[in-house]
Coordinates of C-alpha atoms and ligand atoms in Angstrom, one line a residue:
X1 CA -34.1 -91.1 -10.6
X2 CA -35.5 -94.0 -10.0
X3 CA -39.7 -94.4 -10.1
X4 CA -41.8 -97.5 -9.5
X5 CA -45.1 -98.1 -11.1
X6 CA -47.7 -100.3 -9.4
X7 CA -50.5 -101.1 -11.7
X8 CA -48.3 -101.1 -14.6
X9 CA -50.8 -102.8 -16.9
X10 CA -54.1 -101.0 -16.3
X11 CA -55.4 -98.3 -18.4
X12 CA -53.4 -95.4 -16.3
X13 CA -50.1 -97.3 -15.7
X14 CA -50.3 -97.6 -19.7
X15 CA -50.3 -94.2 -20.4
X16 CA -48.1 -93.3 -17.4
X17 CA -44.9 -95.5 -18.4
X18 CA -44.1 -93.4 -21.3
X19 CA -44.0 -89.9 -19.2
X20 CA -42.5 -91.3 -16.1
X21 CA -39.5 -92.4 -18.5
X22 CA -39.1 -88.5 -19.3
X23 CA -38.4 -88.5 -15.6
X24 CA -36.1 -91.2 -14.7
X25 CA -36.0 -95.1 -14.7
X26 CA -39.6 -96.8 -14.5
X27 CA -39.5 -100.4 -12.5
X28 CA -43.3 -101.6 -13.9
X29 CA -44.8 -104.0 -11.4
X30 CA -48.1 -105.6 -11.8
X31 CA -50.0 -109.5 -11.3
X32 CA -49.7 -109.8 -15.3
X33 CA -46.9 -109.5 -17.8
X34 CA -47.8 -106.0 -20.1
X35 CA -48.4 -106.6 -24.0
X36 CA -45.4 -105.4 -25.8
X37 CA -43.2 -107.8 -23.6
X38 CA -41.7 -105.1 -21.2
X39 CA -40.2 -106.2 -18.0
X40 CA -42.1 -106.2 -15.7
X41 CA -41.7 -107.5 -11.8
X42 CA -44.8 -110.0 -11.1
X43 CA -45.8 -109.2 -7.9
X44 CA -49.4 -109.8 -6.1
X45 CA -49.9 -106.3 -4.5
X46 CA -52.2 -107.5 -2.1
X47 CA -49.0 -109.7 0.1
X48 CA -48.2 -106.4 1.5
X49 CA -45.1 -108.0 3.5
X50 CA -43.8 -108.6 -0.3
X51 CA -44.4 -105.5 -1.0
X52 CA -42.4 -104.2 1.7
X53 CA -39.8 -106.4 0.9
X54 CA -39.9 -104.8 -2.5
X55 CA -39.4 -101.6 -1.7
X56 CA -36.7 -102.6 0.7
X57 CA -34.9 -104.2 -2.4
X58 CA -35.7 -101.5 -5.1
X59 CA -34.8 -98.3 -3.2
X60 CA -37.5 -96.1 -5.3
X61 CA -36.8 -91.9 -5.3
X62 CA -40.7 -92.0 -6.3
X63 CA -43.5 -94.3 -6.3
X64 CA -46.7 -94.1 -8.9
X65 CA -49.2 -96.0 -7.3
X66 CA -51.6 -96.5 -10.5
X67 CA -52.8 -100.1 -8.5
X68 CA -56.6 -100.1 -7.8
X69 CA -59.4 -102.5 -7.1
X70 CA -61.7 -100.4 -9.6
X71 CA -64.6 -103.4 -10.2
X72 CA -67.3 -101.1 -8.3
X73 CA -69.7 -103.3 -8.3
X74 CA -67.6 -106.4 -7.2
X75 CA -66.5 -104.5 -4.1
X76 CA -69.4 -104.6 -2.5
X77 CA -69.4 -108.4 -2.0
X78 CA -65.3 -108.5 -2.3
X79 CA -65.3 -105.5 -0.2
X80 CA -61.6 -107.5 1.8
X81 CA -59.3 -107.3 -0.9
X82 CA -61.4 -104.0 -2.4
X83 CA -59.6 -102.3 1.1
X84 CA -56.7 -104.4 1.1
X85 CA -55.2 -102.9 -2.8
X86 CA -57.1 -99.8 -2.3
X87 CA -56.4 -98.6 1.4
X88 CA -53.6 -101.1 3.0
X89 CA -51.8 -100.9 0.4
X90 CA -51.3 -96.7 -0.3
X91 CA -51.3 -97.4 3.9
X92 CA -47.9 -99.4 3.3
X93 CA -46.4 -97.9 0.2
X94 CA -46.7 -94.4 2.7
X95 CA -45.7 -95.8 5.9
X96 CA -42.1 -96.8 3.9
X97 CA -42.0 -93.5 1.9
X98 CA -41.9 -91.8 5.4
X99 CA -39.7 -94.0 6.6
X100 CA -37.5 -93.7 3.9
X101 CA -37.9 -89.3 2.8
X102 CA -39.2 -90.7 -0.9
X103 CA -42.5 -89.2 -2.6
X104 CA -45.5 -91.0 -3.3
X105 CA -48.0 -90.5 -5.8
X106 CA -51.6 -92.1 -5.8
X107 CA -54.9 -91.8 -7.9
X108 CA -58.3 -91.6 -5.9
X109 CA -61.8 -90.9 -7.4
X110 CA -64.9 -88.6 -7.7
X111 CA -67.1 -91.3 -6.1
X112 CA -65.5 -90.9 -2.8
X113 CA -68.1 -88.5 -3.0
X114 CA -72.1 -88.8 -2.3
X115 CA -73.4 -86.8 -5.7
X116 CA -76.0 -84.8 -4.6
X117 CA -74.2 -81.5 -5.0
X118 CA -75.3 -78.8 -7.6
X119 CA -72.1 -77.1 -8.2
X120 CA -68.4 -79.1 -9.3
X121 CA -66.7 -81.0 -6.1
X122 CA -63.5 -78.8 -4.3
X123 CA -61.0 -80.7 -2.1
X124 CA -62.1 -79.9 0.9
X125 CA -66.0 -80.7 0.2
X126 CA -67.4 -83.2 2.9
X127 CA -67.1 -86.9 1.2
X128 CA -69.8 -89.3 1.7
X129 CA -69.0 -92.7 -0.2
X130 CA -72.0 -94.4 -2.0
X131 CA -70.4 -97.7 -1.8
X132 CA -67.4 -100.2 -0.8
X133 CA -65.1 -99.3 -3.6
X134 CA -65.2 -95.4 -2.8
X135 CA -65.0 -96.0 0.9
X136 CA -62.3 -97.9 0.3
X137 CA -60.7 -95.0 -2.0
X138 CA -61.2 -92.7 1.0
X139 CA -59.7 -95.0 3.3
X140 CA -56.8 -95.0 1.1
X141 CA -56.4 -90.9 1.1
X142 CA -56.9 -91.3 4.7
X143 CA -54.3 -93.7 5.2
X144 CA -51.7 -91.7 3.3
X145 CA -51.9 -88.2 4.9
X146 CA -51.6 -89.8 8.2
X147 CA -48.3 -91.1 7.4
X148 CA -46.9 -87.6 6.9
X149 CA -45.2 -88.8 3.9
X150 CA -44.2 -86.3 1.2
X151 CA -47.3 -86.8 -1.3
X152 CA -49.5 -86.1 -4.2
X153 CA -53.1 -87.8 -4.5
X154 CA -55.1 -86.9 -7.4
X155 CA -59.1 -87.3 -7.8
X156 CA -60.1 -88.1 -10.9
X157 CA -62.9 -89.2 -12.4
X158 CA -64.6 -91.4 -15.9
X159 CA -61.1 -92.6 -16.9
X160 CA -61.1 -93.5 -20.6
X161 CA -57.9 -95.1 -22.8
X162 CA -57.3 -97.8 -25.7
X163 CA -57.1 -100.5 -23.3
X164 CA -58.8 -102.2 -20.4
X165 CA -62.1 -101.7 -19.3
X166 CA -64.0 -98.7 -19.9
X167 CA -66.6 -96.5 -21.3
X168 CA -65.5 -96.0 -24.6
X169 CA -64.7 -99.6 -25.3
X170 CA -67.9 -100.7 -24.3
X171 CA -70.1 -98.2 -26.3
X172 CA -68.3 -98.9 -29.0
X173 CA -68.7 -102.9 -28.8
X174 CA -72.4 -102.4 -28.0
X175 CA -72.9 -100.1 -31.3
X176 CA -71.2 -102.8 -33.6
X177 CA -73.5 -105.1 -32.0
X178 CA -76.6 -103.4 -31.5
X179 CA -78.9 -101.4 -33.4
X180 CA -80.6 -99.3 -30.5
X181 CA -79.0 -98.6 -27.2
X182 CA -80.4 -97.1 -24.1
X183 CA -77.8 -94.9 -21.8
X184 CA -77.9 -93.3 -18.5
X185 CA -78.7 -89.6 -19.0
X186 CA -78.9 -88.5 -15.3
X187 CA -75.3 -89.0 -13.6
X188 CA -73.5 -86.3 -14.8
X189 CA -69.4 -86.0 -14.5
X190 CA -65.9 -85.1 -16.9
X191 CA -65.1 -88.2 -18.7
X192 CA -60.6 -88.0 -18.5
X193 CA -58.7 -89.4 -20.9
X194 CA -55.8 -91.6 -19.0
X195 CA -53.0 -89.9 -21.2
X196 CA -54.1 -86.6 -20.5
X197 CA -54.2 -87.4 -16.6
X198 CA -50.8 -89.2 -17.2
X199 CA -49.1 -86.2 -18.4
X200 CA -50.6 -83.9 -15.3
X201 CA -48.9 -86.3 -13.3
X202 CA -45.0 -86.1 -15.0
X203 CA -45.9 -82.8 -15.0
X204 CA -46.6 -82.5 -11.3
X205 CA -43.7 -84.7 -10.0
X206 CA -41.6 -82.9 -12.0
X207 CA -42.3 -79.9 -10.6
X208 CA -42.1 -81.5 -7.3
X209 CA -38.9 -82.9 -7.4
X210 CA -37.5 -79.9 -9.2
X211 CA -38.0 -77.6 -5.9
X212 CA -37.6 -80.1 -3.9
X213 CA -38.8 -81.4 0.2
X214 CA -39.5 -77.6 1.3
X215 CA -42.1 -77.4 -1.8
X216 CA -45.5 -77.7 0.4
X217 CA -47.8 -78.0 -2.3
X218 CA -49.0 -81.1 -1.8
X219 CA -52.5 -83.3 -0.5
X220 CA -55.4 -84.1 -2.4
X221 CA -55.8 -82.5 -5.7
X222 CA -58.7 -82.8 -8.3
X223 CA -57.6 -83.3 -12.1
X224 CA -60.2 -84.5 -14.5
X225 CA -60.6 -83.3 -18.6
X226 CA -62.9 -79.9 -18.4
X227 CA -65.7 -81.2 -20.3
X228 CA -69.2 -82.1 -17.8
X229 CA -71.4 -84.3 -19.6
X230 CA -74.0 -87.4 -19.1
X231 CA -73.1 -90.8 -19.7
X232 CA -75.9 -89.9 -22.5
X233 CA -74.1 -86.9 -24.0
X234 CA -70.8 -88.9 -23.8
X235 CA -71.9 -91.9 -25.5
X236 CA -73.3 -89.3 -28.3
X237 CA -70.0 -87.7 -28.6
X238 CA -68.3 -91.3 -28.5
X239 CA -70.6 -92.3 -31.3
X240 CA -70.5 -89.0 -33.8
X241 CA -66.0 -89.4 -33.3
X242 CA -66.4 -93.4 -33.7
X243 CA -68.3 -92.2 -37.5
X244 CA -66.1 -89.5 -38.4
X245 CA -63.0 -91.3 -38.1
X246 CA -64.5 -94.5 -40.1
X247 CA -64.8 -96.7 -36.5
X248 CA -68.5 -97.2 -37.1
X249 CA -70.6 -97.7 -40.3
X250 CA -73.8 -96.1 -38.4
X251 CA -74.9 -94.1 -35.7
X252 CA -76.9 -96.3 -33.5
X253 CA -80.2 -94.8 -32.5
X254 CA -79.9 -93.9 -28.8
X255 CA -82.8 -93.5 -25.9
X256 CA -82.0 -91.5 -22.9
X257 CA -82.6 -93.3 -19.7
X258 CA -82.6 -92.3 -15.8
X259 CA -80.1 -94.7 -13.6
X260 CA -83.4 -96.8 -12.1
X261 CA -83.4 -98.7 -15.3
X262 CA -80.4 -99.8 -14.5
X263 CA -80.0 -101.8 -11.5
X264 CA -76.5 -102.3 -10.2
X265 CA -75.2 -103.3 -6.8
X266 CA -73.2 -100.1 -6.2
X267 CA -75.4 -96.8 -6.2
X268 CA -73.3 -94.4 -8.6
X269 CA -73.1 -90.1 -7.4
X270 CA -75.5 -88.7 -9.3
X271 CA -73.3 -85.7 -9.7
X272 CA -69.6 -86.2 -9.5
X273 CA -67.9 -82.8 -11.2
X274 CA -64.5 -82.0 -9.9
X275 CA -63.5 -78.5 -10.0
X276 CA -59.7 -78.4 -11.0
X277 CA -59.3 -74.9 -9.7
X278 CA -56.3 -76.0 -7.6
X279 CA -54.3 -77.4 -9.6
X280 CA -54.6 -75.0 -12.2
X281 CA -53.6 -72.2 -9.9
X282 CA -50.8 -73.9 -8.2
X283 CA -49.3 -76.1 -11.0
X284 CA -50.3 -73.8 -14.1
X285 CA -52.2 -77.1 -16.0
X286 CA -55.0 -76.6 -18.0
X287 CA -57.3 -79.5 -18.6
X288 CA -57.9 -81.0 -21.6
X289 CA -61.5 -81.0 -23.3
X290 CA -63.4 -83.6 -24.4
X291 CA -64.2 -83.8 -28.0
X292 CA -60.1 -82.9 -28.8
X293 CA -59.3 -85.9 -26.0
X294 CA -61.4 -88.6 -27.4
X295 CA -60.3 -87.7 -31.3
X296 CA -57.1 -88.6 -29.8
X297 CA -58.2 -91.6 -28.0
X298 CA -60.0 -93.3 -31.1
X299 CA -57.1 -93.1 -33.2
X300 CA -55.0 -95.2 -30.9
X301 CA -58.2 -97.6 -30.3
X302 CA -58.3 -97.5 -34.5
X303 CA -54.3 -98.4 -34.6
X304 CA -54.8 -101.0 -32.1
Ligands
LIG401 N1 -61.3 -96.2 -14.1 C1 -62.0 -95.1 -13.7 O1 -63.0 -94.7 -14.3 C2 -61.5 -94.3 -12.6 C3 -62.2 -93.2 -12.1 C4 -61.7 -92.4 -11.0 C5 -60.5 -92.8 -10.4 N2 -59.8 -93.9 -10.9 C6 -58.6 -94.2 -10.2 O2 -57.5 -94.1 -11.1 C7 -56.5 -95.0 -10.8 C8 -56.2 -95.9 -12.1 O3 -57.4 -96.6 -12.5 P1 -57.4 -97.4 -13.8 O4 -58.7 -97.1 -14.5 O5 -56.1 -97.3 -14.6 O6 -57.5 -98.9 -13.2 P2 -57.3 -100.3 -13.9 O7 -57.3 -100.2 -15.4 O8 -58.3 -101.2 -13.3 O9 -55.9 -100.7 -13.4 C9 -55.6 -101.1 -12.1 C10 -54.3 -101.9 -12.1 O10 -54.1 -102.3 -10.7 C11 -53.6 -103.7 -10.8 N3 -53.9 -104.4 -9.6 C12 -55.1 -104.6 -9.0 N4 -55.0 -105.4 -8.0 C13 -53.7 -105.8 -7.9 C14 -53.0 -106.7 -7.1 N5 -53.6 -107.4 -6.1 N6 -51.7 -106.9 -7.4 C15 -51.1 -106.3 -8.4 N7 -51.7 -105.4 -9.2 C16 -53.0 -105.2 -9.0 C17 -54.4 -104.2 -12.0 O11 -53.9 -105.5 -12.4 P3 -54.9 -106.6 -12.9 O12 -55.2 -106.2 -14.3 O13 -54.0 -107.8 -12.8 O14 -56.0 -106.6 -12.0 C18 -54.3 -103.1 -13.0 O15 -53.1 -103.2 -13.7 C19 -57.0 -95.9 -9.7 O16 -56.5 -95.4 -8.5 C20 -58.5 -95.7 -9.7 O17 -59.2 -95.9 -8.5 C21 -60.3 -94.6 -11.9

């Protein structure tokens, strides 16, 4: 089998190369070359008539779509190529897997939806976007189950790894540098590790493939880690792993603060829990907590 993985150097098409490989072959594309010198196809995924002609070339049985404009806040003065990577793109990459009978599998988010719910997001809750970059997201779901192709999209939500941009690598930075800190302690959602969601995926297209195009199980599906916290509790939890395994010399002191002291240009859900009943009942996965996740997740960040 032969799988192509768009977004081949962010922090999920990092951890996803190494189970889609369990699979079959992995073509990596992506703007940027990957460290570690894999080969890797350079390709601009917002020319989607190169794209096309991509696909048109490669043949894939599957494609991971792990590509996203995630800069939140950019989108919402970028919001043109924010829609173009995050909704004309899944729009294309669907439109050929119809065309063609191949399976597509994308990544979407919690913030597609408005965060004023009490009690942990299902599929079919009403979504109501805060900003560009999760209207965009939506868009992008929207796009692919019009195109009646074969396909899995998975919500997910706080996405933590080793590399990129993220949570973890930023508290961690601030601590060295800082002595006091101040963090958000009223947005509360399930930080997910990107290996953890990585393997959920190889675990869902294999299941997939195994039974084959009669196997309807397939939409919008919500995967994140099980663990609910504030970016407050998470940074605490961060911090007290960061000591034990010897990746900080101190705890920094921290001050719990609401999200008005910190003005940003997107407004954030306030709530954004995703209940992963679903996919627990249909694909038999079991998420992954927290504290056992992020133990994980500092020792590659230590190795690195
Ligand atoms: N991060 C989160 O907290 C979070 C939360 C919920 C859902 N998600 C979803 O999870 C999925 C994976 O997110 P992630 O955190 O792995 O994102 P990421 O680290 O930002 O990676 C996105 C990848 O897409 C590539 N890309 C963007 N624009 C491109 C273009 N025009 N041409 C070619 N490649 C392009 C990026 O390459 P460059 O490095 O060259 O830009 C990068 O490799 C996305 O669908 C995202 O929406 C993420």
């Amino acid at each position: 089998m032969n799988i192509l993985l768009t977004g081949a150097s962010g922090q999920l098409g990092q951890e996803l190369l190494p189970q889609l490989q369990q699979l079959g072959e992995v073509i990596l594309v992506d703007r940027d070359t990957l460290p570690g010198g894999q080969r890797i196809l350079q390709q601009d995924l917002g020319d989607l008539n190169q794209v096309e002609i991509l696909l048109n070339r490669l043949t894939p049985d599957v494609i991971v779509n792990a590509a996203a404009y995630t800069a939140v806040d950019q989108a919402e003065e970028d919001s043109i190529p924010a829609f173009r990577i995050n909704a004309e793109l899944p729009g294309c990459l669907a439109r050929w897997a119809k065309r063609n009978g191949r399976f597509l599998m994308h990544y979407s988010t919690d913030y597609v939806f408005s965060g004023d719910g009490k009690v942990p997001y299902v599929e079919q809750d009403p979504t109501g976007p805060l900003g560009v970059y999760g209207e965009s997201k939506l868009a992008g779901e929207w796009a692919i189950g019009s195109s009646g192709c074969r396909h899995f999209i998975l919500r997910t939500s706080w996405v933590y790894s080793a590399h990129g941009s993220n949570f973890v690598l930023t508290m961690l930075r601030l601590a060295s540098e800082r002595p006091s800190l101040s963090i958000v302690s009223d947005q509360v959602g399930c930080p997910t590790w990107a290996r953890n969601l990585a393997g959920v995926s190889r675990e869902v297209i294999s299941q997939l493939l195994s039974t084959g195009p009669g196997d309807d199980r397939q939409g919008i599906f919500h995967y994140c880690d099980r663990t609910a916290v504030t970016w407050y509790d998470f940074a605490h939890a961060i911090f007290s792993t960061a000591l034990e395994a010897g990746l900080l010399q101190r705890l920094p002191e921290m001050t719990a603060v609401p999200t008005t002291d910190f003005p940003q240009k997107a407004e954030r859900p306030l709530y954004s829990v995703l209940d992963t009943s679903a996919i627990q009942n249909t694909f038999g996965i079991e998420p992954a907590g927290l504290h056992e996740s992020l133990k994980d997740c500092l020792k590659d960040i230590n190795k690195a």
